Amino acid sequence: TITTSTNDNSMIQKSESAAACIERGPIIPRDPLRFEFSGVSIWLDIEGSEKGGDYHRAINDCASKLGLMPIQGHVTAIYGITHLTEDEARLKFCGDVRTHFLGRGGGWPHLQPIGVLSDIELDGVNGGRMDMRWSEITLSSSDEHEACLDVLHKIFHKGSTSDQERRRPWRPHASIAYDNPEDSPLDLLETVEIISRYPSLTKNAKRVTGMSLWSTEGRMSEWRRIESFEF
């Protein structure tokens, strides 16, 4: 696990080695991510994820440069709800979730970037549950964020067999790319080079523009939006 930061609060400084990257030949597309996800998930939609936004462009630049499938930009609030049917999750999302977060005035608190991470996770190794490599913009949590997560956990888990204590603290991040773990070109150097093209990604707090409910069952290409609302 490696994080980069600078003293001017921008978190990223393009290294000489990144600036002097050797020109590559034709990009060979990577095999699509094999890992199969599960359940339904609650995502936060952040500014810049719209077409042409800095986050959207960084995702697509990274995918194009490394031969990866572009991901759908998101910040995960809850991943992999499996104890509810899709219709049951939709009712909770369109009812309690929508009512609470639209009624609180400020929606979801802004998310502050604090670094960049590129890492690998292997199922069964050091508590890992997935086989994948990924890169992200790491975001900070606060007491206010944790309170929001408590509300979501209560709505979706209280009274069910999955009603266990929520993992703390929340570790929010804006994913940039996913890849299979073997011989992946996705690393910290490549991620920093891409993100450094868009300084606003790491200098500015990100406004959460809405929330969405997604089916994350199966492979990434099978993900689909179920419901969403804007702040």
PDB file of C-alpha atoms in Angstrom:
ATOM      1  CA  THR A   1       0.000   0.000   0.000  1.00  0.00           C
ATOM      2  CA  ILE A   2       1.516   3.326  -1.107  1.00  0.00           C
ATOM      3  CA  THR A   3       0.142   6.860  -0.806  1.00  0.00           C
ATOM      4  CA  THR A   4       1.611  10.034  -2.261  1.00  0.00           C
ATOM      5  CA  SER A   5       1.203  13.552  -0.968  1.00  0.00           C
ATOM      6  CA  THR A   6       2.754  16.990  -1.266  1.00  0.00           C
ATOM      7  CA  ASN A   7       3.136  19.843   1.183  1.00  0.00           C
ATOM      8  CA  ASP A   8       0.840  22.168  -0.791  1.00  0.00           C
ATOM      9  CA  ASN A   9      -2.227  20.045   0.015  1.00  0.00           C
ATOM     10  CA  SER A  10      -2.543  18.897  -3.585  1.00  0.00           C
ATOM     11  CA  MET A  11      -1.628  15.301  -2.619  1.00  0.00           C
ATOM     12  CA  ILE A  12       0.037  14.607  -5.972  1.00  0.00           C
ATOM     13  CA  GLN A  13       3.203  15.760  -7.616  1.00  0.00           C
ATOM     14  CA  LYS A  14       4.062  14.353 -10.999  1.00  0.00           C
ATOM     15  CA  SER A  15       7.422  12.638 -10.681  1.00  0.00           C
ATOM     16  CA  GLU A  16      10.201  13.006 -13.226  1.00  0.00           C
ATOM     17  CA  SER A  17       9.900   9.328 -14.058  1.00  0.00           C
ATOM     18  CA  ALA A  18       6.180   9.723 -14.736  1.00  0.00           C
ATOM     19  CA  ALA A  19       6.789  12.765 -16.923  1.00  0.00           C
ATOM     20  CA  ALA A  20       9.411  10.855 -18.883  1.00  0.00           C
ATOM     21  CA  CYS A  21       7.337   7.705 -19.476  1.00  0.00           C
ATOM     22  CA  ILE A  22       8.556   5.826 -22.530  1.00  0.00           C
ATOM     23  CA  GLU A  23       6.147   5.843 -25.435  1.00  0.00           C
ATOM     24  CA  ARG A  24       4.394   2.515 -25.723  1.00  0.00           C
ATOM     25  CA  GLY A  25       3.374   0.617 -28.797  1.00  0.00           C
ATOM     26  CA  PRO A  26      -0.243  -0.312 -29.525  1.00  0.00           C
ATOM     27  CA  ILE A  27      -2.275  -0.941 -26.385  1.00  0.00           C
ATOM     28  CA  ILE A  28      -3.235  -4.589 -25.960  1.00  0.00           C
ATOM     29  CA  PRO A  29      -6.673  -4.817 -24.311  1.00  0.00           C
ATOM     30  CA  ARG A  30      -6.649  -6.578 -20.962  1.00  0.00           C
ATOM     31  CA  ASP A  31      -9.066  -9.400 -20.240  1.00  0.00           C
ATOM     32  CA  PRO A  32     -12.209  -8.070 -18.527  1.00  0.00           C
ATOM     33  CA  LEU A  33     -12.161  -8.292 -14.751  1.00  0.00           C
ATOM     34  CA  ARG A  34     -13.048 -11.861 -13.809  1.00  0.00           C
ATOM     35  CA  PHE A  35     -14.160 -11.205 -10.258  1.00  0.00           C
ATOM     36  CA  GLU A  36     -17.889 -11.627  -9.701  1.00  0.00           C
ATOM     37  CA  PHE A  37     -19.427  -9.122  -7.310  1.00  0.00           C
ATOM     38  CA  SER A  38     -22.600  -9.681  -5.306  1.00  0.00           C
ATOM     39  CA  GLY A  39     -25.816  -8.148  -4.076  1.00  0.00           C
ATOM     40  CA  VAL A  40     -27.055  -4.596  -4.375  1.00  0.00           C
ATOM     41  CA  SER A  41     -24.992  -1.589  -3.333  1.00  0.00           C
ATOM     42  CA  ILE A  42     -25.511   2.023  -2.286  1.00  0.00           C
ATOM     43  CA  TRP A  43     -23.313   4.481  -4.121  1.00  0.00           C
ATOM     44  CA  LEU A  44     -22.649   8.176  -3.736  1.00  0.00           C
ATOM     45  CA  ASP A  45     -22.563  10.189  -6.946  1.00  0.00           C
ATOM     46  CA  ILE A  46     -19.922  12.916  -6.830  1.00  0.00           C
ATOM     47  CA  GLU A  47     -19.308  16.007  -8.913  1.00  0.00           C
ATOM     48  CA  GLY A  48     -16.994  15.344 -11.824  1.00  0.00           C
ATOM     49  CA  SER A  49     -18.501  11.934 -12.568  1.00  0.00           C
ATOM     50  CA  GLU A  50     -20.756  13.397 -15.262  1.00  0.00           C
ATOM     51  CA  LYS A  51     -19.583  13.105 -18.874  1.00  0.00           C
ATOM     52  CA  GLY A  52     -16.745  15.573 -19.386  1.00  0.00           C
ATOM     53  CA  GLY A  53     -16.107  15.982 -15.657  1.00  0.00           C
ATOM     54  CA  ASP A  54     -12.618  15.583 -14.206  1.00  0.00           C
ATOM     55  CA  TYR A  55     -13.398  12.269 -12.509  1.00  0.00           C
ATOM     56  CA  HIS A  56     -15.123  10.845 -15.590  1.00  0.00           C
ATOM     57  CA  ARG A  57     -12.206  11.878 -17.813  1.00  0.00           C
ATOM     58  CA  ALA A  58      -9.600  10.393 -15.459  1.00  0.00           C
ATOM     59  CA  ILE A  59     -11.427   7.048 -15.446  1.00  0.00           C
ATOM     60  CA  ASN A  60     -11.586   6.948 -19.219  1.00  0.00           C
ATOM     61  CA  ASP A  61      -8.003   8.150 -19.686  1.00  0.00           C
ATOM     62  CA  CYS A  62      -6.757   5.381 -17.400  1.00  0.00           C
ATOM     63  CA  ALA A  63      -8.818   2.727 -19.172  1.00  0.00           C
ATOM     64  CA  SER A  64      -7.698   3.896 -22.608  1.00  0.00           C
ATOM     65  CA  LYS A  65      -4.016   4.091 -21.674  1.00  0.00           C
ATOM     66  CA  LEU A  66      -3.874   0.676 -20.004  1.00  0.00           C
ATOM     67  CA  GLY A  67      -6.353  -1.275 -22.113  1.00  0.00           C
ATOM     68  CA  LEU A  68      -8.921  -1.641 -19.322  1.00  0.00           C
ATOM     69  CA  MET A  69     -12.702  -1.607 -19.264  1.00  0.00           C
ATOM     70  CA  PRO A  70     -13.803   1.812 -17.917  1.00  0.00           C
ATOM     71  CA  ILE A  71     -15.598   1.566 -14.602  1.00  0.00           C
ATOM     72  CA  GLN A  72     -18.702   3.450 -13.561  1.00  0.00           C
ATOM     73  CA  GLY A  73     -17.461   6.218 -11.283  1.00  0.00           C
ATOM     74  CA  HIS A  74     -18.710   5.934  -7.720  1.00  0.00           C
ATOM     75  CA  VAL A  75     -18.013   6.134  -4.018  1.00  0.00           C
ATOM     76  CA  THR A  76     -19.396   3.082  -2.224  1.00  0.00           C
ATOM     77  CA  ALA A  77     -21.441   3.655   0.917  1.00  0.00           C
ATOM     78  CA  ILE A  78     -22.633   0.049   1.335  1.00  0.00           C
ATOM     79  CA  TYR A  79     -21.536  -2.865  -0.834  1.00  0.00           C
ATOM     80  CA  GLY A  80     -23.114  -6.245  -1.443  1.00  0.00           C
ATOM     81  CA  ILE A  81     -26.490  -6.333   0.315  1.00  0.00           C
ATOM     82  CA  THR A  82     -27.623  -9.923  -0.198  1.00  0.00           C
ATOM     83  CA  HIS A  83     -30.254 -10.470   2.503  1.00  0.00           C
ATOM     84  CA  LEU A  84     -32.840  -8.347   0.669  1.00  0.00           C
ATOM     85  CA  THR A  85     -34.427  -8.871  -2.722  1.00  0.00           C
ATOM     86  CA  GLU A  86     -33.938  -6.146  -5.286  1.00  0.00           C
ATOM     87  CA  ASP A  87     -37.534  -4.981  -4.777  1.00  0.00           C
ATOM     88  CA  GLU A  88     -37.093  -4.872  -0.984  1.00  0.00           C
ATOM     89  CA  ALA A  89     -33.904  -2.838  -1.346  1.00  0.00           C
ATOM     90  CA  ARG A  90     -35.637  -0.481  -3.786  1.00  0.00           C
ATOM     91  CA  LEU A  91     -38.474   0.163  -1.345  1.00  0.00           C
ATOM     92  CA  LYS A  92     -36.031   1.059   1.441  1.00  0.00           C
ATOM     93  CA  PHE A  93     -33.948   3.233  -0.860  1.00  0.00           C
ATOM     94  CA  CYS A  94     -36.896   5.128  -2.345  1.00  0.00           C
ATOM     95  CA  GLY A  95     -38.552   5.417   1.064  1.00  0.00           C
ATOM     96  CA  ASP A  96     -36.384   5.750   4.161  1.00  0.00           C
ATOM     97  CA  VAL A  97     -33.098   6.632   2.434  1.00  0.00           C
ATOM     98  CA  ARG A  98     -34.570   9.264   0.148  1.00  0.00           C
ATOM     99  CA  THR A  99     -36.693  10.783   2.921  1.00  0.00           C
ATOM    100  CA  HIS A 100     -33.817  11.013   5.397  1.00  0.00           C
ATOM    101  CA  PHE A 101     -31.087  12.380   3.149  1.00  0.00           C
ATOM    102  CA  LEU A 102     -33.255  14.828   1.226  1.00  0.00           C
ATOM    103  CA  GLY A 103     -34.779  15.957   4.505  1.00  0.00           C
ATOM    104  CA  ARG A 104     -31.471  16.670   6.260  1.00  0.00           C
ATOM    105  CA  GLY A 105     -30.869  19.726   4.087  1.00  0.00           C
ATOM    106  CA  GLY A 106     -27.227  19.286   3.243  1.00  0.00           C
ATOM    107  CA  GLY A 107     -27.587  15.892   1.620  1.00  0.00           C
ATOM    108  CA  TRP A 108     -24.333  14.015   2.187  1.00  0.00           C
ATOM    109  CA  PRO A 109     -21.277  15.860   3.570  1.00  0.00           C
ATOM    110  CA  HIS A 110     -18.568  16.801   1.072  1.00  0.00           C
ATOM    111  CA  LEU A 111     -15.725  14.331   0.585  1.00  0.00           C
ATOM    112  CA  GLN A 112     -12.139  15.521   0.989  1.00  0.00           C
ATOM    113  CA  PRO A 113      -9.368  13.828  -1.043  1.00  0.00           C
ATOM    114  CA  ILE A 114      -6.357  12.844   1.065  1.00  0.00           C
ATOM    115  CA  GLY A 115      -4.232  10.727  -1.281  1.00  0.00           C
ATOM    116  CA  VAL A 116      -3.923   8.249  -4.108  1.00  0.00           C
ATOM    117  CA  LEU A 117      -3.725   4.493  -3.719  1.00  0.00           C
ATOM    118  CA  SER A 118      -2.981   1.550  -5.995  1.00  0.00           C
ATOM    119  CA  ASP A 119      -3.195  -1.876  -4.422  1.00  0.00           C
ATOM    120  CA  ILE A 120      -4.029  -5.546  -4.907  1.00  0.00           C
ATOM    121  CA  GLU A 121      -6.381  -7.830  -3.004  1.00  0.00           C
ATOM    122  CA  LEU A 122      -6.425 -11.625  -3.150  1.00  0.00           C
ATOM    123  CA  ASP A 123      -9.263 -13.723  -1.817  1.00  0.00           C
ATOM    124  CA  GLY A 124      -8.245 -15.422   1.434  1.00  0.00           C
ATOM    125  CA  VAL A 125      -4.982 -13.486   1.816  1.00  0.00           C
ATOM    126  CA  ASN A 126      -4.796 -11.123   4.818  1.00  0.00           C
ATOM    127  CA  GLY A 127      -8.570 -11.038   5.058  1.00  0.00           C
ATOM    128  CA  GLY A 128      -9.080 -10.307   1.366  1.00  0.00           C
ATOM    129  CA  ARG A 129     -12.387 -11.213  -0.255  1.00  0.00           C
ATOM    130  CA  MET A 130     -11.710 -10.270  -3.886  1.00  0.00           C
ATOM    131  CA  ASP A 131      -9.171 -11.110  -6.572  1.00  0.00           C
ATOM    132  CA  MET A 132      -8.371  -7.784  -8.202  1.00  0.00           C
ATOM    133  CA  ARG A 133      -6.032  -4.834  -8.541  1.00  0.00           C
ATOM    134  CA  TRP A 134      -7.440  -1.350  -8.263  1.00  0.00           C
ATOM    135  CA  SER A 135      -6.525   2.329  -8.090  1.00  0.00           C
ATOM    136  CA  GLU A 136      -8.417   5.027  -6.237  1.00  0.00           C
ATOM    137  CA  ILE A 137      -8.513   8.548  -4.899  1.00  0.00           C
ATOM    138  CA  THR A 138      -8.657   8.051  -1.137  1.00  0.00           C
ATOM    139  CA  LEU A 139     -11.126  10.257   0.725  1.00  0.00           C
ATOM    140  CA  SER A 140     -11.416  11.125   4.405  1.00  0.00           C
ATOM    141  CA  SER A 141     -14.231  10.310   6.798  1.00  0.00           C
ATOM    142  CA  SER A 142     -15.504  12.377   9.709  1.00  0.00           C
ATOM    143  CA  ASP A 143     -17.982  12.064  12.571  1.00  0.00           C
ATOM    144  CA  GLU A 144     -20.647  13.477  10.268  1.00  0.00           C
ATOM    145  CA  HIS A 145     -19.882  10.894   7.593  1.00  0.00           C
ATOM    146  CA  GLU A 146     -19.909   8.089  10.154  1.00  0.00           C
ATOM    147  CA  ALA A 147     -23.340   9.217  11.348  1.00  0.00           C
ATOM    148  CA  CYS A 148     -24.626   8.995   7.763  1.00  0.00           C
ATOM    149  CA  LEU A 149     -23.269   5.452   7.478  1.00  0.00           C
ATOM    150  CA  ASP A 150     -24.985   4.548  10.754  1.00  0.00           C
ATOM    151  CA  VAL A 151     -28.322   5.679   9.292  1.00  0.00           C
ATOM    152  CA  LEU A 152     -27.832   3.588   6.146  1.00  0.00           C
ATOM    153  CA  HIS A 153     -26.764   0.546   8.144  1.00  0.00           C
ATOM    154  CA  LYS A 154     -29.861   0.847  10.343  1.00  0.00           C
ATOM    155  CA  ILE A 155     -32.185   1.173   7.341  1.00  0.00           C
ATOM    156  CA  PHE A 156     -30.806  -1.828   5.485  1.00  0.00           C
ATOM    157  CA  HIS A 157     -29.665  -4.153   8.253  1.00  0.00           C
ATOM    158  CA  LYS A 158     -31.513  -3.558  11.535  1.00  0.00           C
ATOM    159  CA  GLY A 159     -33.694  -6.499  12.518  1.00  0.00           C
ATOM    160  CA  SER A 160     -32.289  -8.807   9.860  1.00  0.00           C
ATOM    161  CA  THR A 161     -29.920 -11.743  10.166  1.00  0.00           C
ATOM    162  CA  SER A 162     -27.230  -9.421   8.757  1.00  0.00           C
ATOM    163  CA  ASP A 163     -27.646  -6.960  11.645  1.00  0.00           C
ATOM    164  CA  GLN A 164     -24.065  -7.012  12.866  1.00  0.00           C
ATOM    165  CA  GLU A 165     -21.986  -4.117  14.081  1.00  0.00           C
ATOM    166  CA  ARG A 166     -20.909  -1.895  11.216  1.00  0.00           C
ATOM    167  CA  ARG A 167     -17.234  -1.905  10.302  1.00  0.00           C
ATOM    168  CA  ARG A 168     -15.593   1.314  11.396  1.00  0.00           C
ATOM    169  CA  PRO A 169     -14.252   3.640  10.280  1.00  0.00           C
ATOM    170  CA  TRP A 170     -15.747   4.082   6.833  1.00  0.00           C
ATOM    171  CA  ARG A 171     -12.970   4.140   4.234  1.00  0.00           C
ATOM    172  CA  PRO A 172     -14.403   6.163   1.344  1.00  0.00           C
ATOM    173  CA  HIS A 173     -12.664   6.267  -2.003  1.00  0.00           C
ATOM    174  CA  ALA A 174     -13.396   7.216  -5.588  1.00  0.00           C
ATOM    175  CA  SER A 175     -12.354   4.252  -7.702  1.00  0.00           C
ATOM    176  CA  ILE A 176     -10.365   4.978 -10.870  1.00  0.00           C
ATOM    177  CA  ALA A 177      -9.818   1.524 -12.383  1.00  0.00           C
ATOM    178  CA  TYR A 178     -10.077  -2.223 -11.735  1.00  0.00           C
ATOM    179  CA  ASP A 179      -8.013  -5.018 -13.263  1.00  0.00           C
ATOM    180  CA  ASN A 180      -7.205  -8.682 -12.823  1.00  0.00           C
ATOM    181  CA  PRO A 181      -4.241  -9.101 -10.455  1.00  0.00           C
ATOM    182  CA  GLU A 182      -1.895 -10.998 -12.790  1.00  0.00           C
ATOM    183  CA  ASP A 183       0.732  -8.914 -14.647  1.00  0.00           C
ATOM    184  CA  SER A 184      -1.399  -5.796 -14.374  1.00  0.00           C
ATOM    185  CA  PRO A 185      -0.078  -2.488 -15.756  1.00  0.00           C
ATOM    186  CA  LEU A 186      -2.270  -0.676 -13.238  1.00  0.00           C
ATOM    187  CA  ASP A 187       0.101   0.665 -10.602  1.00  0.00           C
ATOM    188  CA  LEU A 188       0.722   3.799  -8.564  1.00  0.00           C
ATOM    189  CA  LEU A 189       2.966   5.459 -11.134  1.00  0.00           C
ATOM    190  CA  GLU A 190       0.402   5.088 -13.922  1.00  0.00           C
ATOM    191  CA  THR A 191      -2.418   6.223 -11.625  1.00  0.00           C
ATOM    192  CA  VAL A 192      -0.548   9.338 -10.478  1.00  0.00           C
ATOM    193  CA  GLU A 193       0.327  10.224 -14.067  1.00  0.00           C
ATOM    194  CA  ILE A 194      -3.345  10.111 -15.066  1.00  0.00           C
ATOM    195  CA  ILE A 195      -4.703  11.913 -11.998  1.00  0.00           C
ATOM    196  CA  SER A 196      -2.069  14.645 -12.244  1.00  0.00           C
ATOM    197  CA  ARG A 197      -3.734  15.744 -15.485  1.00  0.00           C
ATOM    198  CA  TYR A 198      -6.713  16.902 -13.412  1.00  0.00           C
ATOM    199  CA  PRO A 199      -5.439  18.781 -10.331  1.00  0.00           C
ATOM    200  CA  SER A 200      -8.984  19.524  -9.152  1.00  0.00           C
ATOM    201  CA  LEU A 201      -9.413  15.814  -8.398  1.00  0.00           C
ATOM    202  CA  THR A 202      -7.124  16.030  -5.405  1.00  0.00           C
ATOM    203  CA  LYS A 203      -7.125  19.720  -4.473  1.00  0.00           C
ATOM    204  CA  ASN A 204     -10.845  20.268  -4.051  1.00  0.00           C
ATOM    205  CA  ALA A 205     -13.402  18.685  -1.738  1.00  0.00           C
ATOM    206  CA  LYS A 206     -15.934  16.757  -3.782  1.00  0.00           C
ATOM    207  CA  ARG A 207     -19.606  17.606  -3.507  1.00  0.00           C
ATOM    208  CA  VAL A 208     -21.922  14.609  -3.334  1.00  0.00           C
ATOM    209  CA  THR A 209     -24.579  15.268  -5.969  1.00  0.00           C
ATOM    210  CA  GLY A 210     -26.857  12.322  -5.237  1.00  0.00           C
ATOM    211  CA  MET A 211     -27.229   8.708  -4.190  1.00  0.00           C
ATOM    212  CA  SER A 212     -27.955   5.616  -6.255  1.00  0.00           C
ATOM    213  CA  LEU A 213     -28.919   1.999  -5.762  1.00  0.00           C
ATOM    214  CA  TRP A 214     -27.111  -0.446  -8.035  1.00  0.00           C
ATOM    215  CA  SER A 215     -27.262  -4.131  -8.740  1.00  0.00           C
ATOM    216  CA  THR A 216     -23.646  -5.245  -8.362  1.00  0.00           C
ATOM    217  CA  GLU A 217     -24.437  -8.901  -8.922  1.00  0.00           C
ATOM    218  CA  GLY A 218     -22.010 -10.676 -11.254  1.00  0.00           C
ATOM    219  CA  ARG A 219     -19.212  -9.197 -13.307  1.00  0.00           C
ATOM    220  CA  MET A 220     -18.659  -5.493 -13.728  1.00  0.00           C
ATOM    221  CA  SER A 221     -20.280  -5.508 -17.172  1.00  0.00           C
ATOM    222  CA  GLU A 222     -23.495  -6.738 -15.550  1.00  0.00           C
ATOM    223  CA  TRP A 223     -23.864  -3.854 -13.099  1.00  0.00           C
ATOM    224  CA  ARG A 224     -27.003  -1.755 -13.542  1.00  0.00           C
ATOM    225  CA  ARG A 225     -28.573   1.236 -11.879  1.00  0.00           C
ATOM    226  CA  ILE A 226     -31.843   0.461 -10.126  1.00  0.00           C
ATOM    227  CA  GLU A 227     -32.835   3.826  -8.626  1.00  0.00           C
ATOM    228  CA  SER A 228     -31.250   7.174  -7.878  1.00  0.00           C
ATOM    229  CA  PHE A 229     -32.027  10.653  -6.604  1.00  0.00           C
ATOM    230  CA  GLU A 230     -30.185  13.966  -6.673  1.00  0.00           C
ATOM    231  CA  PHE A 231     -29.508  16.476  -3.909  1.00  0.00           C
TER     232      PHE A 231
END
